[in-house]
Short mmCIF file of C-alpha atoms and ligand atoms in Angstrom, two decimals:
data_model
loop_
_atom_site.label_atom_id
_atom_site.label_comp_id
_atom_site.label_asym_id
_atom_site.label_seq_id
_atom_site.Cartn_x
_atom_site.Cartn_y
_atom_site.Cartn_z
CA MET A 431 -8.23 -6.14 1.19
CA ALA A 432 -5.33 -7.43 -0.83
CA ILE A 433 -4.42 -9.52 -3.81
CA ARG A 434 -1.98 -12.21 -2.83
CA ASN A 435 -0.97 -15.71 -3.73
CA ASN A 436 -0.13 -18.78 -1.67
CA ARG A 437 -3.27 -18.54 0.46
CA LEU A 438 -3.72 -22.24 1.18
CA THR A 439 -1.65 -25.20 2.28
CA ALA A 440 -0.60 -27.86 -0.23
CA ASP A 441 -3.29 -30.22 1.12
CA GLU A 442 -5.95 -27.54 0.88
CA TYR A 443 -5.06 -26.81 -2.76
CA LYS A 444 -5.23 -30.53 -3.47
CA GLU A 445 -8.65 -30.81 -1.89
CA GLN A 446 -10.02 -27.69 -3.55
CA PHE A 447 -8.97 -28.83 -7.01
CA SER A 448 -9.77 -32.53 -6.78
CA ASP A 449 -11.94 -34.17 -9.43
CA ILE A 450 -15.44 -32.66 -9.32
CA ARG A 451 -17.01 -35.60 -11.19
CA PRO A 452 -15.18 -38.54 -9.63
CA PRO A 453 -15.16 -41.87 -11.49
CA PHE A 454 -17.17 -44.88 -10.36
CA GLU A 455 -15.55 -46.36 -7.29
CA THR A 456 -16.13 -49.94 -8.36
CA ASN A 457 -16.84 -51.83 -11.57
CA ASP A 458 -20.11 -53.00 -10.04
CA ALA A 459 -21.27 -49.41 -9.55
CA ALA A 460 -20.70 -48.77 -13.26
CA LEU A 461 -22.48 -51.98 -14.22
CA VAL A 462 -25.52 -51.11 -12.11
CA GLU A 463 -25.89 -47.77 -13.93
CA ALA A 464 -25.18 -49.29 -17.35
CA ASN A 465 -27.85 -51.91 -16.78
CA ARG A 466 -30.48 -49.18 -16.30
CA CYS A 467 -30.13 -48.15 -19.97
CA LEU A 468 -33.23 -48.90 -22.06
CA TYR A 469 -31.26 -49.08 -25.35
CA CYS A 470 -33.77 -46.75 -26.94
CA TYR A 471 -34.57 -47.08 -30.60
CA ASP A 472 -33.51 -43.82 -32.29
CA ALA A 473 -31.56 -43.06 -29.11
CA PRO A 474 -32.05 -39.34 -28.32
CA CYS A 475 -28.76 -39.34 -26.39
CA THR A 476 -26.85 -40.21 -29.57
CA LYS A 477 -28.78 -37.68 -31.63
CA SER A 478 -27.91 -34.91 -29.19
CA CYS A 479 -24.17 -35.69 -29.24
CA PRO A 480 -22.42 -33.41 -31.78
CA THR A 481 -20.06 -36.30 -32.60
CA GLY A 482 -22.87 -38.89 -32.75
CA ILE A 483 -21.40 -41.37 -30.27
CA ASP A 484 -23.49 -44.57 -30.30
CA VAL A 485 -24.40 -44.32 -26.63
CA PRO A 486 -26.64 -47.39 -26.23
CA LYS A 487 -24.03 -49.52 -28.04
CA PHE A 488 -21.16 -48.55 -25.76
CA ILE A 489 -23.35 -48.88 -22.66
CA LYS A 490 -24.39 -52.37 -23.82
CA GLN A 491 -20.69 -53.23 -24.28
CA ILE A 492 -20.01 -52.11 -20.71
CA THR A 493 -22.75 -54.40 -19.41
CA THR A 494 -21.03 -57.34 -21.12
CA GLU A 495 -17.71 -56.18 -19.65
CA ASN A 496 -16.35 -55.52 -23.14
CA LEU A 497 -14.50 -52.38 -22.11
CA ARG A 498 -12.24 -52.34 -25.16
CA GLY A 499 -15.27 -52.52 -27.42
CA ALA A 500 -16.97 -49.73 -25.48
CA ALA A 501 -13.87 -47.53 -25.68
CA TYR A 502 -13.63 -48.14 -29.44
CA THR A 503 -17.31 -47.29 -29.96
CA ILE A 504 -16.78 -43.96 -28.20
CA LEU A 505 -13.40 -43.05 -29.65
CA VAL A 506 -14.21 -43.93 -33.24
CA SER A 507 -16.83 -41.17 -33.15
CA ASN A 508 -14.97 -38.85 -30.80
CA ILE A 509 -11.23 -39.37 -30.40
CA MET A 510 -11.35 -36.97 -27.42
CA GLY A 511 -14.23 -38.91 -25.86
CA GLY A 512 -12.14 -39.31 -22.69
CA GLY A 513 -11.74 -35.56 -22.18
CA CYS A 514 -15.28 -34.81 -23.33
CA ALA A 515 -16.59 -37.17 -20.64
CA LYS A 516 -15.08 -34.72 -18.14
CA VAL A 517 -15.83 -31.35 -19.71
CA CYS A 518 -18.93 -31.69 -21.90
CA PRO A 519 -22.07 -29.82 -20.74
CA VAL A 520 -23.91 -33.15 -20.78
CA GLU A 521 -27.02 -31.69 -19.12
CA LYS A 522 -27.79 -29.91 -22.39
CA LEU A 523 -26.47 -32.73 -24.60
CA CYS A 524 -26.68 -36.53 -24.12
CA GLU A 525 -27.82 -36.71 -20.49
CA GLY A 526 -30.28 -33.88 -21.01
CA ALA A 527 -31.84 -35.90 -23.84
CA CYS A 528 -31.99 -39.22 -21.96
CA VAL A 529 -35.56 -40.56 -21.84
CA TYR A 530 -35.32 -41.04 -18.09
CA ASN A 531 -35.79 -37.25 -17.78
CA LEU A 532 -39.29 -37.68 -19.21
CA MET A 533 -40.03 -40.22 -16.49
CA GLU A 534 -38.70 -37.78 -13.91
CA GLU A 535 -35.98 -40.20 -12.93
CA GLU A 536 -32.22 -39.69 -12.88
CA ALA A 537 -30.79 -39.73 -16.40
CA ILE A 538 -28.26 -42.44 -17.20
CA PRO A 539 -24.86 -41.02 -16.13
CA ILE A 540 -23.55 -41.25 -19.69
CA ALA A 541 -20.48 -39.09 -19.06
CA ARG A 542 -19.31 -41.19 -16.12
CA LEU A 543 -19.86 -44.38 -18.09
CA GLN A 544 -17.97 -42.87 -21.02
CA ARG A 545 -15.16 -41.99 -18.67
CA PHE A 546 -15.23 -45.52 -17.23
CA ALA A 547 -14.72 -46.97 -20.71
CA THR A 548 -12.16 -44.52 -22.06
CA GLU A 549 -9.98 -43.81 -19.06
CA ARG A 550 -8.30 -47.18 -19.09
CA ALA A 551 -7.87 -47.09 -22.86
CA ILE A 552 -5.97 -43.82 -22.48
CA GLN A 553 -4.03 -44.67 -19.33
CA GLU A 554 -2.95 -48.03 -20.70
CA GLN A 555 -2.64 -46.71 -24.28
CA TRP A 556 -4.74 -49.50 -25.79
CA PRO A 557 -3.95 -49.70 -29.54
CA LEU A 558 -7.56 -49.55 -30.74
CA PHE A 559 -6.77 -47.88 -34.07
CA THR A 560 -4.44 -48.75 -36.91
CA ARG A 561 -3.01 -46.51 -39.56
CA LYS A 562 -3.06 -47.42 -43.25
CA PRO A 563 0.33 -47.44 -45.02
CA SER A 564 1.60 -43.97 -45.85
CA THR A 565 0.10 -42.52 -49.03
CA GLY A 566 2.89 -39.97 -49.35
CA LYS A 567 0.38 -37.12 -48.92
CA LYS A 568 1.29 -34.48 -46.33
CA VAL A 569 -1.00 -32.13 -44.44
CA ALA A 570 -0.06 -29.27 -42.10
CA ILE A 571 -2.41 -28.41 -39.25
CA ILE A 572 -2.29 -25.20 -37.26
CA GLY A 573 -3.23 -25.87 -33.65
CA ALA A 574 -3.05 -29.03 -31.51
CA GLY A 575 -6.41 -28.40 -29.86
CA PRO A 576 -9.46 -30.67 -30.11
CA SER A 577 -10.22 -29.72 -33.72
CA GLY A 578 -6.62 -30.09 -34.94
CA LEU A 579 -6.05 -33.37 -33.10
CA SER A 580 -9.34 -34.86 -34.26
CA CYS A 581 -8.55 -33.94 -37.89
CA ALA A 582 -4.98 -35.26 -37.54
CA HIS A 583 -6.14 -38.62 -36.19
CA ALA A 584 -8.74 -39.07 -38.93
CA LEU A 585 -6.18 -38.20 -41.62
CA SER A 586 -3.47 -40.39 -40.15
CA ARG A 587 -5.79 -43.39 -40.09
CA GLU A 588 -6.04 -42.99 -43.87
CA GLY A 589 -2.25 -42.93 -44.32
CA VAL A 590 -1.77 -39.16 -44.55
CA ASP A 591 1.36 -37.79 -42.86
CA VAL A 592 0.41 -34.92 -40.57
CA THR A 593 2.49 -32.18 -38.99
CA ILE A 594 0.74 -30.04 -36.37
CA TYR A 595 2.18 -26.62 -35.58
CA GLU A 596 1.25 -25.61 -32.02
CA LYS A 597 2.05 -22.22 -30.50
CA GLU A 598 2.03 -23.49 -26.90
CA SER A 599 4.46 -25.98 -25.37
CA LYS A 600 1.74 -28.62 -24.91
CA GLY A 601 -1.12 -29.99 -26.99
CA GLY A 602 -4.80 -30.14 -26.08
CA GLY A 603 -5.70 -26.47 -26.70
CA LEU A 604 -8.69 -25.34 -24.66
CA MET A 605 -8.74 -28.66 -22.80
CA THR A 606 -5.19 -28.11 -21.53
CA TYR A 607 -5.19 -24.33 -21.07
CA GLY A 608 -8.76 -23.08 -20.73
CA ILE A 609 -10.81 -25.29 -18.41
CA ALA A 610 -11.12 -25.42 -14.63
CA ALA A 611 -8.51 -27.70 -13.09
CA TYR A 612 -11.11 -29.57 -11.02
CA LYS A 613 -12.69 -30.84 -14.25
CA VAL A 614 -9.65 -32.11 -16.09
CA THR A 615 -6.01 -32.26 -14.99
CA PRO A 616 -3.05 -31.22 -17.16
CA GLN A 617 -1.70 -34.75 -16.69
CA PHE A 618 -4.83 -36.30 -18.20
CA CYS A 619 -4.68 -33.81 -21.11
CA GLN A 620 -1.11 -34.90 -21.83
CA GLU A 621 -2.08 -38.59 -21.70
CA GLU A 622 -4.95 -37.93 -24.10
CA VAL A 623 -2.69 -36.14 -26.59
CA ASP A 624 -0.17 -39.00 -26.32
CA TYR A 625 -2.94 -41.50 -26.94
CA ILE A 626 -4.15 -39.69 -30.06
CA THR A 627 -0.65 -39.38 -31.54
CA SER A 628 0.27 -42.98 -30.64
CA ILE A 629 -1.38 -44.06 -33.89
CA GLY A 630 1.74 -42.74 -35.65
CA GLY A 631 2.07 -40.39 -38.62
CA ILE A 632 1.33 -37.30 -36.48
CA ASP A 633 4.21 -35.03 -35.64
CA ILE A 634 3.51 -32.08 -33.28
CA VAL A 635 5.97 -29.20 -33.49
CA TYR A 636 5.57 -27.03 -30.40
CA ASN A 637 6.18 -23.31 -29.85
CA GLN A 638 5.42 -22.51 -33.48
CA GLU A 639 2.87 -19.79 -34.11
CA LEU A 640 1.29 -18.93 -37.43
CA GLY A 641 2.28 -15.41 -38.42
CA LYS A 642 5.32 -15.42 -36.13
CA ASN A 643 7.45 -18.52 -36.66
CA ILE A 644 5.66 -19.94 -39.68
CA SER A 645 3.76 -18.52 -42.62
CA LEU A 646 0.73 -19.85 -44.45
CA GLU A 647 2.52 -19.35 -47.75
CA ILE A 648 5.41 -21.62 -46.76
CA LEU A 649 3.01 -24.28 -45.50
CA GLN A 650 1.01 -24.12 -48.74
CA ASN A 651 4.21 -24.71 -50.70
CA SER A 652 5.44 -27.53 -48.45
CA TYR A 653 2.24 -29.55 -47.90
CA ASP A 654 -0.57 -30.95 -50.04
CA ALA A 655 -3.17 -29.22 -47.84
CA VAL A 656 -3.35 -27.01 -44.75
CA TYR A 657 -5.97 -27.18 -41.97
CA LEU A 658 -6.45 -24.09 -39.82
CA ALA A 659 -7.60 -24.94 -36.29
CA PHE A 660 -6.12 -22.11 -34.27
CA GLY A 661 -9.26 -21.39 -32.26
CA VAL A 662 -10.04 -18.08 -30.62
CA GLY A 663 -8.18 -16.59 -27.75
CA LEU A 664 -8.21 -12.84 -27.41
CA ALA A 665 -10.28 -11.71 -24.42
CA ARG A 666 -13.01 -9.23 -25.27
CA GLN A 667 -12.54 -5.90 -23.51
CA LEU A 668 -15.44 -4.26 -21.66
CA GLY A 669 -14.71 -0.80 -22.99
CA ILE A 670 -15.38 0.89 -19.65
CA PRO A 671 -13.17 3.24 -17.62
CA GLY A 672 -10.81 1.58 -15.14
CA GLU A 673 -9.95 -1.58 -17.09
CA GLN A 674 -6.26 -0.75 -16.83
CA LEU A 675 -6.25 -0.70 -13.01
CA HIS A 676 -4.17 -3.18 -11.04
CA GLY A 677 -6.36 -6.12 -10.06
CA VAL A 678 -8.36 -6.17 -13.29
CA VAL A 679 -7.58 -9.31 -15.26
CA ASP A 680 -9.24 -11.32 -17.99
CA ALA A 681 -10.61 -14.78 -17.27
CA ILE A 682 -8.73 -16.42 -20.16
CA SER A 683 -5.34 -15.33 -18.74
CA PHE A 684 -6.44 -16.13 -15.17
CA ILE A 685 -7.38 -19.71 -16.08
CA TYR A 686 -4.31 -20.09 -18.34
CA ASP A 687 -2.06 -19.08 -15.41
CA ILE A 688 -3.76 -21.58 -13.08
CA ARG A 689 -3.15 -24.31 -15.67
CA THR A 690 0.48 -23.40 -16.30
CA LYS A 691 1.95 -21.90 -13.12
CA GLY A 692 0.42 -23.98 -10.33
CA TYR A 693 -2.11 -22.94 -7.70
CA PRO A 694 0.13 -21.28 -5.09
CA ALA A 695 1.60 -18.91 -7.69
CA ILE A 696 -1.75 -17.39 -8.64
CA PRO A 697 -2.63 -14.11 -6.92
CA VAL A 698 -6.27 -13.73 -5.96
CA GLY A 699 -8.14 -10.98 -4.16
CA ASP A 700 -10.25 -10.99 -1.01
CA GLN A 701 -13.26 -9.53 -2.80
CA VAL A 702 -13.52 -10.64 -6.40
CA ALA A 703 -16.12 -9.65 -8.99
CA VAL A 704 -16.42 -11.78 -12.11
CA ILE A 705 -18.15 -10.20 -15.09
CA GLY A 706 -20.06 -12.62 -17.30
CA MET A 707 -22.07 -15.80 -16.93
CA GLY A 708 -20.62 -18.17 -19.49
CA MET A 709 -18.67 -21.34 -18.71
CA THR A 710 -15.40 -19.38 -18.58
CA ALA A 711 -16.90 -16.95 -16.07
CA ILE A 712 -18.01 -19.85 -13.87
CA ASP A 713 -14.61 -21.55 -14.16
CA ALA A 714 -12.89 -18.30 -13.17
CA ALA A 715 -15.26 -17.54 -10.27
CA THR A 716 -15.17 -21.01 -8.76
CA GLN A 717 -11.40 -21.24 -9.08
CA ALA A 718 -10.92 -17.80 -7.50
CA LYS A 719 -13.01 -19.03 -4.58
CA ARG A 720 -11.09 -22.30 -4.40
CA LEU A 721 -7.79 -20.38 -4.46
CA GLY A 722 -8.88 -18.64 -1.26
CA ALA A 723 -10.83 -15.51 -2.24
CA LYS A 724 -13.12 -14.53 0.64
CA GLU A 725 -16.00 -13.30 -1.49
CA VAL A 726 -16.72 -13.89 -5.15
CA THR A 727 -19.62 -12.23 -6.96
CA LEU A 728 -20.71 -13.07 -10.49
CA VAL A 729 -22.23 -10.04 -12.18
CA TYR A 730 -24.43 -10.52 -15.26
CA ARG A 731 -26.39 -7.98 -17.28
CA ARG A 732 -29.25 -10.31 -18.10
CA THR A 733 -31.29 -12.87 -16.13
CA GLN A 734 -30.88 -16.56 -15.38
CA GLN A 735 -33.03 -17.37 -18.44
CA GLU A 736 -30.44 -15.86 -20.78
CA MET A 737 -27.24 -17.07 -19.08
CA PRO A 738 -24.91 -18.99 -21.44
CA CYS A 739 -23.72 -21.46 -18.77
CA THR A 740 -25.74 -24.52 -17.85
CA GLU A 741 -27.80 -24.94 -14.71
CA ALA A 742 -25.25 -27.49 -13.49
CA GLU A 743 -22.42 -24.94 -13.91
CA LEU A 744 -24.46 -22.33 -12.03
CA ASN A 745 -24.96 -24.82 -9.22
CA ILE A 746 -21.21 -25.43 -8.95
CA ALA A 747 -20.71 -21.69 -8.46
CA LYS A 748 -23.50 -21.52 -5.88
CA LEU A 749 -22.18 -24.56 -3.99
CA ASP A 750 -18.76 -22.92 -3.91
CA GLY A 751 -20.38 -19.95 -2.20
CA CYS A 752 -20.22 -17.49 -5.12
CA LYS A 753 -22.88 -14.80 -5.10
CA ILE A 754 -24.85 -14.07 -8.27
CA VAL A 755 -26.13 -10.62 -9.19
CA TRP A 756 -28.46 -10.51 -12.19
CA LEU A 757 -29.38 -7.45 -14.27
CA ALA A 758 -26.26 -5.43 -13.48
CA ALA A 759 -24.17 -3.99 -16.34
CA PRO A 760 -20.61 -2.82 -15.56
CA LYS A 761 -20.25 0.94 -15.99
CA GLU A 762 -16.87 1.72 -14.49
CA ILE A 763 -14.10 0.35 -12.29
CA THR A 764 -12.75 2.91 -9.86
CA GLY A 765 -9.58 2.70 -7.83
CA GLU A 766 -7.08 4.23 -5.46
CA ASP A 767 -3.32 4.38 -6.02
CA GLY A 768 -3.80 2.58 -9.33
CA LYS A 769 -5.58 -0.38 -7.72
CA ALA A 770 -9.17 -1.41 -8.36
CA THR A 771 -11.42 -0.75 -5.37
CA GLN A 772 -14.96 -0.57 -6.74
CA LEU A 773 -16.98 -2.03 -9.57
CA VAL A 774 -19.78 0.35 -10.47
CA CYS A 775 -22.75 -1.13 -12.37
CA ASN A 776 -25.94 0.17 -13.90
CA VAL A 777 -28.95 -1.71 -12.70
CA VAL A 778 -30.73 -2.70 -15.92
CA LYS A 779 -33.99 -4.22 -17.09
CA LEU A 780 -34.56 -6.08 -20.33
CA ASP A 781 -36.64 -4.37 -23.01
CA ALA A 782 -39.08 -6.22 -25.28
CA ALA A 783 -36.18 -7.29 -27.53
CA GLY A 784 -34.19 -8.59 -24.55
CA ILE A 785 -31.69 -5.72 -24.63
CA PRO A 786 -30.50 -4.53 -21.19
CA VAL A 787 -31.57 -0.94 -20.57
CA ALA A 788 -30.29 1.17 -17.64
CA THR A 789 -32.93 1.94 -15.03
CA GLY A 790 -30.99 4.91 -13.62
CA GLU A 791 -30.17 3.01 -10.46
CA ILE A 792 -26.53 2.27 -9.62
CA ILE A 793 -25.09 -0.66 -7.69
CA THR A 794 -21.48 -0.78 -6.50
CA PHE A 795 -19.29 -3.62 -5.31
CA ALA A 796 -16.19 -3.20 -3.14
CA VAL A 797 -13.48 -5.18 -4.93
CA ASP A 798 -9.77 -5.72 -5.02
CA MET A 799 -9.97 -7.94 -8.09
CA VAL A 800 -12.17 -7.90 -11.19
CA ILE A 801 -12.12 -10.83 -13.60
CA LYS A 802 -13.54 -10.07 -17.02
CA ALA A 803 -15.21 -12.98 -18.80
CA ALA A 804 -17.05 -11.15 -21.54
CA GLY A 805 -16.18 -13.62 -24.29
CA GLN A 806 -13.34 -14.21 -26.70
CA MET A 807 -12.53 -12.62 -30.01
CA PRO A 808 -11.22 -14.24 -33.17
CA PHE A 809 -7.67 -13.57 -34.36
CA GLU A 810 -8.90 -10.98 -36.87
CA GLU A 811 -5.48 -9.58 -37.78
CA LEU A 812 -4.06 -13.03 -38.44
CA VAL A 813 -7.04 -14.06 -40.56
CA SER A 814 -7.23 -10.85 -42.58
CA GLY A 815 -3.44 -10.68 -42.93
CA ASN A 816 -3.51 -14.06 -44.63
CA GLN A 817 -6.16 -12.88 -47.13
CA LEU A 818 -8.76 -15.35 -45.83
CA ASP A 819 -12.39 -14.39 -46.38
CA ASN A 820 -13.79 -13.76 -42.93
CA ASN A 821 -16.64 -12.36 -40.90
CA LYS A 822 -15.15 -10.05 -38.26
CA GLY A 823 -12.19 -12.41 -37.93
CA ARG A 824 -14.10 -15.69 -38.14
CA VAL A 825 -12.81 -17.71 -41.09
CA ILE A 826 -15.53 -18.25 -43.68
CA ILE A 827 -15.79 -21.78 -45.05
CA ASP A 828 -18.14 -23.49 -47.46
CA GLY A 829 -20.06 -26.67 -46.54
CA HIS A 830 -16.87 -28.70 -46.99
CA SER A 831 -14.56 -26.84 -44.58
CA THR A 832 -12.94 -25.08 -47.55
CA THR A 833 -11.71 -21.51 -47.10
CA SER A 834 -11.41 -18.90 -49.82
CA ILE A 835 -7.86 -20.18 -50.51
CA LYS A 836 -7.51 -23.41 -52.52
CA GLY A 837 -6.07 -26.25 -50.47
CA VAL A 838 -6.59 -24.40 -47.18
CA PHE A 839 -9.31 -25.74 -44.88
CA ALA A 840 -10.55 -24.48 -41.50
CA GLY A 841 -12.77 -25.60 -38.67
CA GLY A 842 -13.58 -25.36 -34.97
CA ASP A 843 -13.54 -22.18 -32.93
CA CYS A 844 -11.68 -20.08 -35.55
CA VAL A 845 -14.75 -20.60 -37.76
CA ASN A 846 -17.63 -20.71 -35.27
CA GLY A 847 -16.26 -18.12 -32.82
CA GLY A 848 -16.07 -20.51 -29.86
CA LYS A 849 -18.24 -23.51 -29.05
CA GLU A 850 -17.80 -26.67 -26.97
CA VAL A 851 -14.81 -29.04 -27.19
CA VAL A 852 -17.09 -31.69 -28.66
CA ASP A 853 -18.11 -29.34 -31.50
CA ALA A 854 -14.45 -28.76 -32.32
CA VAL A 855 -13.85 -32.52 -32.45
CA GLN A 856 -16.68 -32.93 -34.94
CA ALA A 857 -15.36 -30.01 -37.02
CA GLY A 858 -12.00 -31.80 -37.18
CA LYS A 859 -13.70 -34.98 -38.43
CA ASP A 860 -15.72 -33.09 -41.05
CA SER A 861 -12.63 -31.27 -42.23
CA ALA A 862 -10.59 -34.47 -42.48
CA LYS A 863 -13.30 -35.90 -44.73
CA ALA A 864 -13.16 -32.81 -46.94
CA ILE A 865 -9.36 -32.88 -47.05
CA LEU A 866 -9.34 -36.57 -48.03
CA GLN A 867 -11.76 -35.82 -50.85
CA TYR A 868 -9.48 -33.02 -52.00
CA LEU A 869 -6.33 -35.15 -51.84
CA PHE A 870 -7.55 -38.36 -53.48
FE1 SF4 B 2261 -30.01 -45.30 -22.64
FE2 SF4 B 2261 -31.02 -42.87 -21.90
FE3 SF4 B 2261 -29.80 -43.17 -24.29
FE4 SF4 B 2261 -32.20 -44.32 -23.85
S1 SF4 B 2261 -31.76 -42.12 -23.92
S2 SF4 B 2261 -30.40 -45.24 -24.88
S3 SF4 B 2261 -32.00 -44.84 -21.67
S4 SF4 B 2261 -28.84 -43.39 -22.27
#
């Protein structure tokens, strides 16, 4: 057993990481699906979209081959509608709500149709939005992720000049750095950021981190308002012996490295255990397998009923050949010569309150790599250090995205602790509305 990189040929890497939800091959294929839509009154698909995209309207526009109109309908509600079409858990959102499910027929493939409409808009940089003349008002945004970009676009449309401070060297946040490469490519993420900023009035300053290169106080003095959209990022530790052993990594860093260093550079083990069952755990497990790991086992301390990932995500892992072990809680990682060799778990059962309780039985897995995907923690030090009211590091806001500091607003993952990209986009829209009310 060994951890090593460069396991596959260039062609194999390409195949393993190709688009998992490929676009329609022909326009006709898209039209056939679009024409199945029943244009429901009170469309449940729209109601279940956190950004409220008018789904029947954009599908109708596709059927009349009004692709620009369809792209506008999507993007006016969700400026990252292109990326969301690739990464949204649509089975529990729009497609899950489609009335065809009630008739036990295939739901309308809303995400693929959304992709069909938005991809060309982004690739060809269609100028669907215009910016009002500058009002002279200036807003600083921390973080060029979905929430920050969505807020920036909404503000810029109203003539506000926006500067986004981004700690990484690229924009897109979670979309660029935290999602499996077979769902969305870094190149698409870049094109989407370029599309959003092409409206003008949005300046992104890269490699600038709040608390390191810039301070909230300086931003407050230099801008009319500040929007905090720095997300979450710190991997939660398991708090068990052996976490320091060689071969134990966290899923956030693992996925970040895949996104930034290229597939051949990423070391992966022969026998990998992934702890957790959220979307990040699935993304880590499937990518470890696709990088050439011989055996990947997902270990979760509850049952399938409680898993945070969707059924569709679980199926991706199963199709990739990952094993799933339910009701196993990590107890210890043991090793030899400083390297992880075994993951020891308590076999558990759920009590009446759904809390895992050890049964006394032990299960062990031979490993050379353990990937921890036990969730992310807010930037508590940063939040507390800036005197922001918070709940264990999550910024507290009122109903209008306002923090405890006048003129400072917040939204997205740094407030909610980590939800979907689409939720962050909506938070950015809500916050832009609140900021506009504050400014004018
Ligand atoms: Fe069309 Fe399904 Fe939405 Fe009805 S629920 S409008 S059929 S996509």
